[in-house]
Structure formats: structure tokens, C-alpha cells
Amino acid sequence: MSSSVVMEAERVPRRLPPPNRRRDKTRFSCHTCHRRKLKCDRKQPCARCVKSGCGISCTYVGSFLSTGVSPSCRPLAPLSAEQPVVHDTYQRQASPTTNDLEASIPSPAIALSDLVSDLRGNLDLGNSESGYKATSHWTSILNDVREVEETPALSGDRRLDAVTTDQDSSLTPNVLLLQGCRQASKEEILASLPRRAVADRLVAHYFAATEFSLCILHKVEFLKQYDKFWKSPTSFPVSWLGLLFSIFCLSIQFQNPEIRLPPASESITGPKASVSALIQQHRERIVQCLVLAKYGRGGPFTVETLLHYLMAETSLRHDSDMELWLVLGTLVQIAIKMGYHRDPDNFTSLSAFQGEMRRRVWSTIYQADMSVSTQLGLPRIIKDAISDTLQPSNLLDSDFSASSDVLPCTRTDQEVTPALILTSKYRIMSVFSTILDLITDFQTTSYAAIQQIDSRLNANFASIPESCKYRSLSLSIMDPPTLIFQRLYIQILYHRAQIILHLRYFAMARDSRPYEQSRRIAVGAALSILHHHQLIDEESQPGGRLGSHVIQSPFMSHEFLLATSVICFYVHHFKGQIEPAKLDEIIDVSKKTETIWCRTRADSTESMKASKALRIVIDEIERNKGADRDTTADGIEQVTGMEDTLSKHSSPP
């Protein structure tokens, strides 16, 4: 090619920067402070990012470290307050040059034996509901998407600042056990009992709805007590009355899952007013019975009644509530006071029947502790070191009774019982407890240890009987709805454990290939949870396989919120690293999930925040796709123009 042709090609117009563009300068502030035009202290994370709850997004251009930056800098802060943060161990030289500083930064694959922990978490003292949340909590992860909402295209009613992290107290019905209610005598409580026929229907529906989800009451023995009660109501202790009213309350809630109590300052109106009033009445009776029975001292039926009461209060809320954690703490302390944390075989005074029922109750409390604590971003209450209670046997209630001297042989794993569902969840929860303890430990944890726990989690999940594992609905045609849902929930619990275990290294995976496995596991688990979310939502509609057998309580919603926040974080921070097929799947699942959250956003602060974040992420993806198409079109146009010019000069005369 002649030199004249080359010179002509070089004269092809190209895009130039705007004339007012200033010379590029070295940026010393983190991305967030630079965009918000704030002064940055150049630490990792900087003080402003920590204060605003965006520590996980505090990153710098390239490998910059100024002389004022702590030698503990890393390119990305940890996702979890309980997980250790990466710190460099090199010693900074006096007045180092920029090249020296860049060369002194170790790669993201630095050995974790050289690391120390950064377990700050997020502490918000500005709201009426001040509180601490671990940075592994879904709201802490989602706070990082605030960077996206500041772009002009996403301003206005989609700003996340319009949504508070904590639930507005005006939307939360009072927890009567903590707030108090008027006292009542046993006679007044007995006088408020429904007719026997109504009570029979409520009890029957309770046991049908909790067929595979709850086994803390022995059906046969309870029905014997129930029949005796109607023959001599005054002879039964008031604590048993509280248990009965808790069954009434839950039964009505199971039949009316859409019922949520309004704020105390509002009146109940509409066709469901009588149902809401009935729930409120039974709820009040539970507390009155507990107070009258002096529940703080323990005693027969106290723990069971408190556990049912916790479930009733939880089911009344769209969002998580700190007060539920306080009720849980009370329940745990009373259960420990009554010795539930010690295996019944340690005490000859307990019969075989009593021992087996105590194992069921303690396992339920143990799992509720981890669910509520994780949901609120707080450490769990029960520590494994204090308890030696074994898991219950795989037995039906008809297999043993209060008169049994010894327990019969356990059933095989192919025979599904409520106790088998409970112990299957425990196989996940026992590893999940290790994960929670690990990420709240102040000691450094190596990536090898994370992988070992991951192997243990997978092994425990694989050991769950096939009869308790999720299978497609087409293979579950003859299975009851409660069993289908419990299988789904076991799968969701497994994926939740995967996410929280790999959360920190998932964040670091964008800068370090050795942690790519954590990214793959966390994102895959989050997508699986959201697919299950859509399935549960679809099958819970009228005519669906689950019908009204699923109550959308915060216990279950937290897993969906966690998965939503992980997907938002992934899309926002891994731009350009997501395969097109995976991105299409994310767009599809995000749009469907946003639709689900939008249905309850008027009543739920958490749903509102999740739906807004998803909309921001969806808009960002589509905007980036549009920009990519424009760039591709411009590139093709420039190449075509250059080819025409070259062709004109290179063609024969």
C-alpha cells in the first residue's frame, strides 16, 4: 500500500473529545466520593463510604494508594461484617514513589494467613429505629446499588433514598407480649371461647395446614387433652388455654394469609374486618394466658405456647421486626431454663414420650433462632457448645404415646414424616450454624476453610433423603401441598447457606480468578432461589398446587430478598464479565421478581426497596445494551468508511 493511501486513510474523521474537556488527572478519591464530589480520606474503605453504608463499593482507580492510605488497603471491602477483610502486610516505605506503591500491592490472591478481620458492620443511629446490621444482611448488600440510582436517568421516584432500611414503626402492629395488654381473669378467658363446633374446625385446620411443617404437638395426645378440656374447662391450667388460643389464632391466619393487622392508630374496615378482629382477640388471649401463668417461670405448655405465639406474630408482618428477635430471646432463655438444651437421656425423670417431644421442640427453636437472627442481620442466640440434645426420630405420632415405655424403631428415610422434614432441615442448619459462627468470628478464616465448609454443606445436603428433596411438580402430583412446599424450602435453605458462605469471596471474584468459584456458587444459588420464588408465587395463586397453604412471612421472604440483593450487586459490579446467555436469564428472572415485589410494595418497606433496586438494575442493563448497540453501529460505520477510502485508492486506474 502506498504512503499516500495510508495518509489518506489517516485523514478519515474520527470522534474527538469535546473541546472543553480538561486534561485527565490522577484521581485520588474513591469512585463514590469522586462522583458525589466529596472529600475522601483515601482509606479502604473510606470513612464516608462506611458512614453511608456503602463500604463494599469503596474502590479506587487502578492500584492507587496515596501516602495517606492505610497499608491495609484492598481494592474491595468485604461484603460481610462477620467475614474477614483482606489486609496487606507490607511495610510502607518513607515517601514512596507511585511505581513503588503500585508494585508493593499484593495480588488479590494473597495468602489469607496474612489477613486480619474487619468486622465493623453497619450501625445506623439516625433513624427512630436505630440498630446494627451485619454487612452480610441483604439491606447492606443492596445499599451498594445506591451508586446506580444517582445517575440522571434513574432519578425521581426510583431513588432508593425514598425507602428506609428499617421498617417504619407506624406500619408495624404491636407485639403484645412486649407492649402489654389489659389483664384478664381465667373466667373471662374461658367465657370468650368459641363454640365447640367452631373450635373443632379451627383445630382440624391447624393440624391439616401444619402436617409437614410443624410437629411440636403430638396429635393423638393433644386431641385427648382437647376432648377432656371440653368436659371440664376449669380444671385445665391457664398455660394450656394459651396454647389452645394460639392454635385458634394460627388456624385463622392459615385460612386468611392475606390478613395483616393495621397500625394501632387505624381502624379495621372492609369485608375482612371481622376476621382481623378475631385474630386480634385470640392474639390478645394468648398474651393474657401467658401473663396469668407467669410464663417467665416456665412450666408445662409454656414453651409450646410461646413458640406458637412467635409464629402468629411473625405471620402478621410483611417485613422483619426487631421485636420478634426479643420474643425469640425470651423463648430461648425459658427453654434453656427448662432444660430443653440438654438431651432427655441425661434425666431419668423424663419418660420416652416426654424426651422425644422435647427433642422436636428444641430442634424447632434451634432452627427458628438462626432464621430470625439471619433475617435481622444479628448473631444467633443459641451456641452449639451449650447443647447436646439429639435430633428426633423418624416416627409418626401414631407410633408412640404418653404411655410408651420405650420408643419404637425409627422408620426408614423413604417414609416421609413431619419429624423427617424437621431433621432434614437440621442437616442444612447444622452447617449453617457453623457458617454463621465463622463469619462472626474475629479470627481470620482462610479460603481453604471456606471450601472445606462448602464440601461439608454439599455432603449434608446430599445426605438428605430423596423423599425430602425437591422434585418437579409433574413428579409430585399425588403429594400434599405442605410436603411440596417443605421440599422447596429445604432447597432454598441450602442455597441461602451457599450465598452467605461465599458472599465475601464473591465480591472479590471480580479482581481475583482464584475466587471465581465463589462467584459462580453465589450467583447460581441466588438465581435458583428466585426461580423457586416465582414458582411458589405462581402456585400460591387460586387454582395453584400450593393454594393458600403457604404464608408469606418474613421467615421465607428473607431468602428471596437476599437472592435479589445478590443479583443486583452482581449486575452492578461485574459489568462486562457476564456472559450474554447468563445476562438474558438475569433480565428475565429480575423482571418477574420485580412484578412479585410490586404487588406488596404498598404494604411492605422491604418489598418496595427490592422492587426499586431491581428496576434500577434492569434499567442499567437495558441502557448498557443500548449503548453497546450504538457503539457497535458507530464502529461499523467508521470501518465501512475507511474500507471505502482504501478501496478507492487501491483500485486499479
XYZ file of C-alpha atoms in Angstrom:
653
model
C 0.000 0.000 0.000
C 1.421 3.402 -0.968
C 2.196 6.047 1.616
C -0.377 8.371 0.029
C -3.100 5.799 0.637
C -2.089 5.484 4.269
C -2.049 9.247 4.698
C -5.495 9.459 3.101
C -6.813 6.766 5.453
C -5.403 8.581 8.441
C -7.386 11.633 7.408
C -10.697 9.753 7.915
C -12.678 11.725 10.513
C -12.632 10.228 13.992
C -14.521 11.075 17.150
C -12.805 13.768 19.152
C -13.282 14.653 22.788
C -15.344 17.784 23.421
C -13.265 20.977 23.194
C -13.897 21.839 26.838
C -12.584 18.536 28.119
C -9.850 19.027 30.694
C -6.642 17.065 30.790
C -7.112 13.751 32.587
C -5.772 13.881 36.135
C -4.795 11.159 38.527
C -7.809 10.506 40.713
C -7.030 10.090 44.400
C -10.615 9.798 45.705
C -12.644 6.614 45.653
C -15.293 6.261 42.946
C -18.171 7.130 45.260
C -16.612 10.280 46.748
C -15.461 11.404 43.298
C -18.946 11.080 41.831
C -20.579 12.799 44.805
C -17.847 15.472 44.890
C -16.975 14.721 48.495
C -13.646 14.812 50.284
C -12.187 11.316 50.584
C -9.747 10.237 53.299
C -8.289 7.661 50.830
C -8.632 4.724 53.185
C -10.128 1.374 52.321
C -12.986 1.678 52.830
C -13.053 5.431 53.304
C -14.912 6.962 56.240
C -17.691 8.440 54.090
C -18.474 5.113 52.435
C -18.544 3.383 55.816
C -20.847 6.059 57.242
C -23.253 5.822 54.293
C -23.322 2.018 54.438
C -21.579 1.638 51.066
C -18.278 0.229 52.300
C -18.499 -2.701 49.902
C -18.386 -0.294 46.932
C -15.416 1.798 48.080
C -12.976 1.231 45.234
C -10.205 3.263 43.640
C -8.937 3.743 40.109
C -6.327 1.137 39.239
C -3.970 0.308 42.070
C -3.770 3.788 43.537
C -2.612 4.180 47.116
C -1.633 7.570 48.435
C 0.793 8.163 51.234
C -2.215 8.823 53.421
C -3.787 5.481 52.718
C -3.578 2.826 55.334
C -1.339 -0.096 54.379
C -4.357 -2.276 54.976
C -5.937 -1.170 51.701
C -7.613 -3.589 49.396
C -9.477 -2.957 46.151
C -12.819 -4.040 47.631
C -14.209 -4.028 51.144
C -15.846 -7.178 52.494
C -19.477 -7.998 51.876
C -19.999 -9.380 55.343
C -19.291 -7.639 58.585
C -18.605 -11.011 60.105
C -16.189 -12.061 57.393
C -12.531 -11.089 57.481
C -11.331 -8.304 55.229
C -8.145 -8.553 53.221
C -5.244 -6.500 54.564
C -1.757 -6.109 53.143
C 1.200 -6.906 55.369
C 3.893 -4.995 53.574
C 5.505 -2.081 55.355
C 5.178 1.265 53.609
C 8.487 2.910 52.774
C 9.106 6.566 53.596
C 7.861 8.847 50.805
C 7.446 6.061 48.254
C 7.010 6.770 44.591
C 3.841 5.878 42.735
C 5.593 2.987 40.994
C 6.860 1.670 44.316
C 3.366 1.801 45.757
C 1.816 0.019 42.805
C 4.496 -2.650 42.904
C 4.036 -3.147 46.626
C 0.346 -4.024 46.376
C -0.080 -7.776 46.582
C -2.399 -9.557 44.197
C -5.943 -10.412 45.276
C -4.784 -14.000 45.689
C -2.703 -13.074 48.753
C -2.489 -15.853 51.342
C -5.163 -15.346 53.938
C -2.760 -16.232 56.712
C -1.559 -12.657 56.259
C -5.005 -11.182 56.717
C -6.833 -9.646 59.639
C -10.528 -9.170 60.196
C -12.697 -6.167 59.518
C -15.987 -6.815 61.299
C -17.485 -3.368 61.538
C -20.956 -3.979 60.167
C -23.403 -1.116 59.707
C -24.621 0.977 62.627
C -27.425 3.432 61.903
C -28.139 5.857 64.735
C -30.066 8.367 62.658
C -33.447 6.655 62.413
C -36.111 6.263 65.056
C -35.276 2.557 64.971
C -31.522 2.675 65.450
C -29.694 -0.570 65.049
C -26.800 -2.696 63.872
C -26.859 -4.918 60.819
C -24.090 -7.164 59.623
C -22.870 -6.309 56.141
C -23.932 -9.803 55.065
C -27.529 -8.667 55.593
C -29.464 -8.163 52.373
C -30.060 -4.453 53.009
C -26.336 -3.875 53.484
C -25.608 -5.572 50.168
C -28.385 -3.624 48.468
C -27.160 -0.296 49.828
C -24.329 -0.531 47.331
C -26.815 -0.103 44.480
C -27.313 3.479 45.660
C -24.495 4.346 43.284
C -26.755 3.401 40.396
C -29.733 5.460 41.499
C -27.741 8.666 41.364
C -27.492 8.602 37.575
C -29.824 11.183 35.964
C -31.806 8.538 34.083
C -32.767 6.835 37.321
C -33.587 9.831 39.464
C -37.020 10.727 40.709
C -39.398 8.179 42.175
C -36.900 5.348 41.789
C -34.430 6.745 44.274
C -33.593 4.259 46.987
C -33.279 7.083 49.472
C -37.061 7.235 49.446
C -37.087 3.848 51.147
C -35.808 3.458 54.678
C -33.702 0.454 55.564
C -35.645 -0.197 58.746
C -39.346 -0.754 58.739
C -41.442 2.260 59.596
C -42.769 1.730 63.089
C -46.160 3.111 62.055
C -46.644 0.083 59.781
C -45.933 -2.488 62.458
C -48.634 -3.864 64.743
C -47.526 -4.005 68.349
C -46.001 -7.180 69.740
C -48.435 -7.557 72.599
C -46.117 -9.638 74.765
C -43.694 -6.690 74.822
C -46.104 -3.767 74.604
C -48.616 -5.227 77.032
C -52.378 -5.553 77.005
C -55.072 -5.425 79.628
C -55.103 -8.257 82.136
C -57.906 -10.801 82.228
C -59.018 -13.466 84.667
C -59.229 -17.142 83.816
C -63.018 -16.934 83.991
C -63.105 -14.107 81.440
C -60.788 -16.037 79.132
C -62.932 -19.179 79.355
C -66.053 -17.150 78.645
C -64.551 -15.918 75.347
C -64.040 -19.411 73.917
C -65.809 -20.087 70.607
C -68.492 -22.739 70.329
C -67.233 -26.343 70.298
C -68.143 -26.797 66.637
C -66.167 -23.688 65.639
C -63.228 -24.719 67.812
C -63.234 -28.197 66.269
C -62.939 -26.738 62.775
C -60.077 -24.457 63.818
C -58.131 -27.284 65.458
C -58.691 -29.571 62.468
C -57.466 -26.917 60.032
C -54.403 -26.209 62.163
C -53.224 -29.821 62.063
C -54.004 -30.109 58.343
C -52.064 -26.937 57.499
C -49.032 -27.908 59.606
C -48.960 -31.545 58.521
C -45.309 -31.453 57.437
C -44.176 -28.058 58.689
C -44.667 -28.362 62.441
C -44.533 -31.318 64.808
C -44.144 -29.805 68.273
C -47.564 -31.106 69.336
C -48.403 -34.792 69.454
C -51.721 -35.020 67.597
C -53.097 -38.031 69.444
C -52.196 -36.815 72.929
C -53.333 -33.252 72.243
C -56.722 -34.405 70.967
C -57.153 -36.480 74.138
C -56.449 -33.365 76.209
C -58.725 -31.310 73.959
C -61.652 -33.678 74.454
C -61.146 -33.714 78.240
C -60.959 -29.929 78.266
C -64.491 -29.506 76.945
C -65.739 -31.821 79.659
C -64.023 -29.858 82.441
C -62.640 -26.489 81.188
C -61.849 -25.069 84.626
C -59.572 -27.987 85.537
C -57.026 -27.167 82.838
C -54.095 -24.813 83.549
C -54.210 -21.360 82.005
C -50.976 -22.105 80.100
C -52.841 -24.842 78.191
C -55.563 -22.308 77.437
C -52.893 -20.066 75.908
C -51.769 -22.959 73.716
C -55.350 -23.528 72.559
C -55.860 -19.863 71.671
C -52.553 -19.858 69.781
C -53.868 -22.763 67.699
C -57.077 -20.821 67.035
C -55.094 -17.756 66.006
C -52.754 -19.609 63.656
C -55.602 -21.581 62.114
C -57.445 -18.392 61.173
C -54.233 -16.920 59.767
C -53.601 -20.053 57.699
C -57.069 -19.694 56.195
C -56.629 -15.951 55.583
C -52.944 -15.469 54.686
C -53.604 -12.033 53.221
C -54.691 -10.656 56.595
C -52.232 -8.229 58.169
C -53.023 -6.124 61.208
C -53.055 -2.360 60.595
C -51.289 0.137 62.855
C -52.850 0.558 66.270
C -53.954 4.071 65.290
C -56.083 2.804 62.374
C -59.408 1.014 62.416
C -60.113 -2.262 60.644
C -62.616 -1.909 57.811
C -63.836 -3.921 54.845
C -65.086 -7.496 54.435
C -62.171 -8.916 56.419
C -62.800 -6.682 59.426
C -64.446 -9.442 61.442
C -61.619 -11.880 60.650
C -58.963 -9.342 61.629
C -60.814 -8.569 64.827
C -60.971 -12.279 65.633
C -57.226 -12.676 65.086
C -56.623 -9.683 67.324
C -58.866 -11.138 70.021
C -57.158 -14.553 70.013
C -53.751 -12.907 69.916
C -54.642 -10.901 72.996
C -55.891 -14.007 74.776
C -52.566 -15.780 74.179
C -50.677 -12.990 75.935
C -53.205 -12.773 78.755
C -52.829 -16.509 79.369
C -49.030 -16.283 79.340
C -49.028 -13.397 81.796
C -51.576 -15.079 84.045
C -49.478 -18.273 84.013
C -46.332 -16.281 84.927
C -44.579 -17.544 81.812
C -41.179 -16.296 82.981
C -41.080 -19.181 85.436
C -41.577 -21.781 82.724
C -43.850 -24.720 83.373
C -45.929 -27.127 81.261
C -47.068 -25.841 77.834
C -45.215 -22.522 78.265
C -42.528 -23.131 75.637
C -45.018 -24.566 73.147
C -47.339 -21.593 73.630
C -44.510 -19.076 73.213
C -43.359 -20.825 70.049
C -46.857 -20.680 68.572
C -47.165 -17.047 69.628
C -43.900 -16.201 67.842
C -45.259 -17.827 64.689
C -48.516 -15.882 64.963
C -46.755 -12.533 65.377
C -44.391 -13.334 62.501
C -47.236 -14.238 60.162
C -48.910 -10.882 60.772
C -45.978 -8.948 59.308
C -44.926 -8.212 55.762
C -41.450 -7.196 56.953
C -38.934 -8.313 59.543
C -39.299 -6.840 63.008
C -36.672 -6.425 65.710
C -39.259 -7.105 68.404
C -39.654 -10.664 67.126
C -35.991 -11.236 67.960
C -36.734 -10.131 71.521
C -39.616 -12.604 71.752
C -37.302 -15.290 70.381
C -34.708 -14.402 73.018
C -37.321 -14.794 75.734
C -38.363 -18.145 74.290
C -34.765 -19.403 74.125
C -33.981 -18.348 77.693
C -37.087 -20.031 79.085
C -36.385 -23.192 77.066
C -32.835 -23.302 78.427
C -34.143 -22.691 81.948
C -36.396 -25.720 81.479
C -33.501 -27.854 80.229
C -34.540 -28.295 76.602
C -30.914 -27.770 75.542
C -29.847 -30.992 77.300
C -30.707 -34.350 75.798
C -33.502 -36.108 77.710
C -31.367 -39.232 78.130
C -29.439 -37.260 80.750
C -32.514 -37.246 83.002
C -34.191 -40.419 84.221
C -37.208 -38.413 85.379
C -38.325 -37.880 81.771
C -40.362 -40.555 80.021
C -39.593 -41.713 76.485
C -42.589 -39.732 75.218
C -41.554 -36.532 77.000
C -37.984 -36.871 75.777
C -38.966 -37.294 72.138
C -41.345 -34.317 72.187
C -38.684 -32.152 73.866
C -36.249 -33.051 71.071
C -38.790 -31.924 68.492
C -39.411 -28.647 70.298
C -35.708 -27.851 70.792
C -34.865 -28.596 67.151
C -37.638 -26.214 66.078
C -36.381 -23.461 68.412
C -32.789 -24.022 67.261
C -33.743 -23.549 63.618
C -36.012 -20.574 64.349
C -33.104 -18.874 66.118
C -30.932 -18.987 63.005
C -33.752 -17.890 60.702
C -34.804 -14.879 62.784
C -31.242 -13.795 63.593
C -30.094 -14.037 59.974
C -33.194 -12.212 58.834
C -32.273 -9.255 61.076
C -28.525 -9.365 60.415
C -27.696 -10.254 64.024
C -25.682 -13.071 65.650
C -27.606 -16.193 66.577
C -28.541 -16.658 70.223
C -28.018 -20.396 70.767
C -24.445 -21.657 70.744
C -23.784 -25.297 69.921
C -21.406 -25.706 72.850
C -24.242 -25.466 75.379
C -26.458 -28.143 73.862
C -26.246 -31.899 73.444
C -29.883 -32.545 72.534
C -30.169 -35.171 69.807
C -32.423 -34.913 66.788
C -35.851 -36.568 66.994
C -36.500 -39.982 65.487
C -38.360 -40.530 62.234
C -41.647 -41.504 63.842
C -45.294 -40.730 63.266
C -47.389 -39.611 66.205
C -49.256 -42.901 65.952
C -46.013 -44.812 66.593
C -45.732 -43.803 70.255
C -47.795 -42.256 73.021
C -47.560 -40.906 76.552
C -47.801 -44.474 77.863
C -44.829 -45.744 75.804
C -42.011 -47.116 77.959
C -39.530 -47.023 75.070
C -39.570 -45.567 71.590
C -40.125 -47.951 68.672
C -37.544 -48.406 65.932
C -37.281 -45.414 63.654
C -38.927 -45.563 60.242
C -36.871 -45.676 57.054
C -35.943 -42.487 55.218
C -38.302 -43.449 52.401
C -41.245 -42.881 54.760
C -41.797 -39.129 54.981
C -42.918 -37.874 58.379
C -43.014 -34.366 59.876
C -40.041 -35.355 62.038
C -38.049 -36.404 58.956
C -38.701 -32.997 57.372
C -37.507 -31.355 60.599
C -34.297 -33.390 60.739
C -33.668 -32.821 57.015
C -33.736 -29.076 57.608
C -31.394 -29.597 60.534
C -28.799 -31.213 58.257
C -28.591 -27.878 56.445
C -28.942 -25.789 59.602
C -26.164 -27.623 61.438
C -23.692 -26.484 58.772
C -25.362 -23.092 58.528
C -24.700 -22.593 62.233
C -21.006 -23.175 61.538
C -21.169 -20.620 58.727
C -22.797 -18.022 60.985
C -20.235 -18.640 63.723
C -17.419 -18.449 61.197
C -18.437 -15.095 59.758
C -18.980 -13.625 63.228
C -15.603 -14.862 64.466
C -12.874 -12.246 64.897
C -10.233 -14.724 63.757
C -9.018 -14.791 60.164
C -10.531 -17.529 58.015
C -8.680 -18.968 55.035
C -10.296 -19.629 51.689
C -9.366 -23.276 52.157
C -11.557 -23.340 55.284
C -14.436 -21.852 53.290
C -14.036 -24.589 50.693
C -13.983 -27.255 53.405
C -17.245 -25.970 54.853
C -18.678 -25.838 51.349
C -17.801 -29.518 50.915
C -19.449 -30.336 54.237
C -22.561 -28.379 53.252
C -22.790 -30.254 49.960
C -22.280 -33.587 51.714
C -25.026 -32.862 54.242
C -27.391 -31.766 51.502
C -26.623 -34.926 49.538
C -27.389 -36.999 52.657
C -30.940 -35.657 52.861
C -33.378 -38.442 51.958
C -34.664 -38.292 48.387
C -38.191 -38.279 49.778
C -37.479 -34.832 51.278
C -35.689 -33.306 48.285
C -37.327 -31.040 45.774
C -38.716 -32.647 42.665
C -40.650 -31.057 39.816
C -44.381 -30.588 40.236
C -45.013 -33.092 37.462
C -43.369 -35.714 39.688
C -45.315 -34.579 42.771
C -48.861 -34.937 41.504
C -50.032 -37.097 44.417
C -48.079 -35.261 47.122
C -49.854 -32.894 49.547
C -49.171 -29.143 49.129
C -47.470 -28.836 52.509
C -44.946 -31.542 51.575
C -44.240 -29.904 48.201
C -43.573 -26.604 49.893
C -41.319 -28.112 52.563
C -39.219 -29.769 49.862
C -38.903 -26.408 48.136
C -37.951 -24.704 51.368
C -35.219 -27.245 52.157
C -33.720 -26.471 48.748
C -33.945 -22.726 49.449
C -32.244 -23.133 52.841
C -29.365 -24.922 51.126
C -28.936 -22.105 48.605
C -29.138 -19.492 51.370
C -26.266 -21.188 53.184
C -24.251 -21.214 49.945
C -24.738 -17.478 49.430
C -23.772 -16.414 52.934
C -20.763 -18.748 52.976
C -19.370 -17.395 49.697
C -20.581 -13.806 49.957
C -17.273 -12.141 50.750
C -15.229 -14.030 48.182
C -17.964 -13.494 45.625
C -17.284 -9.755 45.945
C -13.554 -10.310 45.498
C -14.016 -12.570 42.457
C -14.099 -9.678 40.011
C -10.452 -8.931 40.847
C -9.174 -12.441 41.512
C -9.695 -15.572 39.440
C -8.975 -17.958 42.355
C -12.276 -16.804 43.862
C -14.250 -17.391 40.674
C -15.813 -20.470 42.270
C -17.431 -18.314 44.951
C -18.907 -16.032 42.300
C -20.325 -18.979 40.396
C -21.811 -20.588 43.513
C -23.313 -17.386 44.954
C -24.878 -16.237 41.680
C -26.142 -19.715 40.837
C -27.706 -20.083 44.285
C -29.341 -16.650 44.056
C -30.862 -17.413 40.655
C -32.148 -20.770 41.923
C -33.835 -19.073 44.895
C -35.504 -16.521 42.625
C -36.741 -19.281 40.300
C -38.241 -21.001 43.353
C -39.728 -17.652 44.409
C -41.542 -17.404 41.087
C -42.736 -21.000 41.311
C -44.099 -20.519 44.835
C -45.803 -17.273 43.827
C -47.369 -18.855 40.763
C -48.564 -21.987 42.550
C -49.904 -19.981 45.511
C -52.439 -18.230 43.303
C -56.050 -19.504 43.190
C -56.050 -22.856 41.448
C -52.334 -23.445 42.056
C -50.826 -26.544 43.609
C -49.937 -24.749 46.843
C -53.142 -22.729 47.124
C -53.376 -20.952 50.467
C -51.071 -23.409 52.235
C -48.115 -21.011 52.103
C -47.924 -17.982 54.377
C -45.613 -15.272 53.028
C -43.944 -14.457 56.330
C -40.590 -12.712 56.778
C -39.104 -16.132 57.581
C -39.472 -17.035 53.913
C -39.259 -13.575 52.354
C -35.745 -13.004 53.695
C -34.290 -15.690 51.439
C -35.911 -14.050 48.412
C -34.636 -10.617 49.461
C -31.120 -11.966 49.956
C -31.122 -13.502 46.479
C -32.483 -10.275 44.988
C -29.711 -8.205 46.559
C -27.015 -10.616 45.335
C -28.263 -10.375 41.747
C -28.384 -6.572 41.974
C -24.828 -6.484 43.318
C -23.624 -8.896 40.642
C -25.065 -6.942 37.726
C -23.831 -3.637 39.105
C -20.257 -4.689 39.881
C -19.493 -7.311 37.252
C -20.341 -5.325 34.131
C -18.631 -6.741 31.075
C -17.886 -10.047 32.817
C -21.341 -11.611 32.475
C -21.955 -13.980 29.580
C -24.800 -12.901 27.234
C -26.846 -16.037 27.962
C -26.482 -15.522 31.713
C -27.386 -11.850 31.351
C -30.559 -12.760 29.458
C -31.520 -15.172 32.253
C -30.881 -12.462 34.847
C -33.035 -9.942 32.960
C -35.878 -12.440 32.680
C -35.806 -13.512 36.329
C -35.365 -9.905 37.517
C -38.435 -8.681 35.648
C -40.582 -11.499 37.008
C -39.266 -10.976 40.534
C -39.887 -7.243 40.315
C -43.516 -7.959 39.439
C -43.870 -10.123 42.554
C -42.342 -7.494 44.853
C -44.502 -4.752 43.328
C -47.673 -6.498 44.495
C -46.811 -5.966 48.159
C -44.760 -2.774 47.948
C -47.670 -0.669 49.229
C -47.674 -2.647 52.486
C -44.028 -3.654 52.770
C -40.984 -1.423 53.053
C -38.757 -4.361 52.171
C -40.765 -5.215 49.047
C -40.609 -1.589 47.969
C -36.852 -1.450 48.352
C -36.347 -4.735 46.494
C -38.607 -3.715 43.611
C -36.899 -0.330 43.259
C -33.440 -1.893 43.247
C -34.463 -4.441 40.627
C -35.947 -1.738 38.421
C -32.713 0.246 38.699
C -30.660 -2.802 37.720
C -32.974 -3.719 34.837
C -32.773 -0.167 33.508
C -28.998 -0.234 33.838
C -28.722 -3.465 31.856
C -31.002 -2.212 29.104
C -29.239 1.141 28.995
C -25.854 -0.561 28.673
C -27.192 -2.834 25.960
C -28.407 0.219 24.063
C -25.024 1.890 24.446
C -23.291 -1.255 23.183
C -25.529 -1.313 20.110
C -24.771 2.355 19.389
C -21.037 1.774 19.805
C -21.158 -1.236 17.505
C -23.097 0.714 14.884
C -20.633 3.621 15.047
C -17.710 1.230 14.743
C -19.208 -0.468 11.700
C -19.885 2.912 10.101
C -16.285 4.067 10.675
C -14.820 0.796 9.397
C -17.067 0.909 6.330
C -15.984 4.469 5.585
C -12.319 3.526 5.927
C -12.773 0.491 3.686
C -14.395 2.676 1.008
C -11.493 5.142 1.166
C -8.886 2.399 0.982
C -10.758 0.696 -1.832
C -10.884 3.921 -3.848
C -7.133 4.467 -3.584
C -6.106 0.865 -4.047
C -8.297 0.108 -7.095
C -6.521 -0.063 -10.484
C -6.779 3.025 -12.716
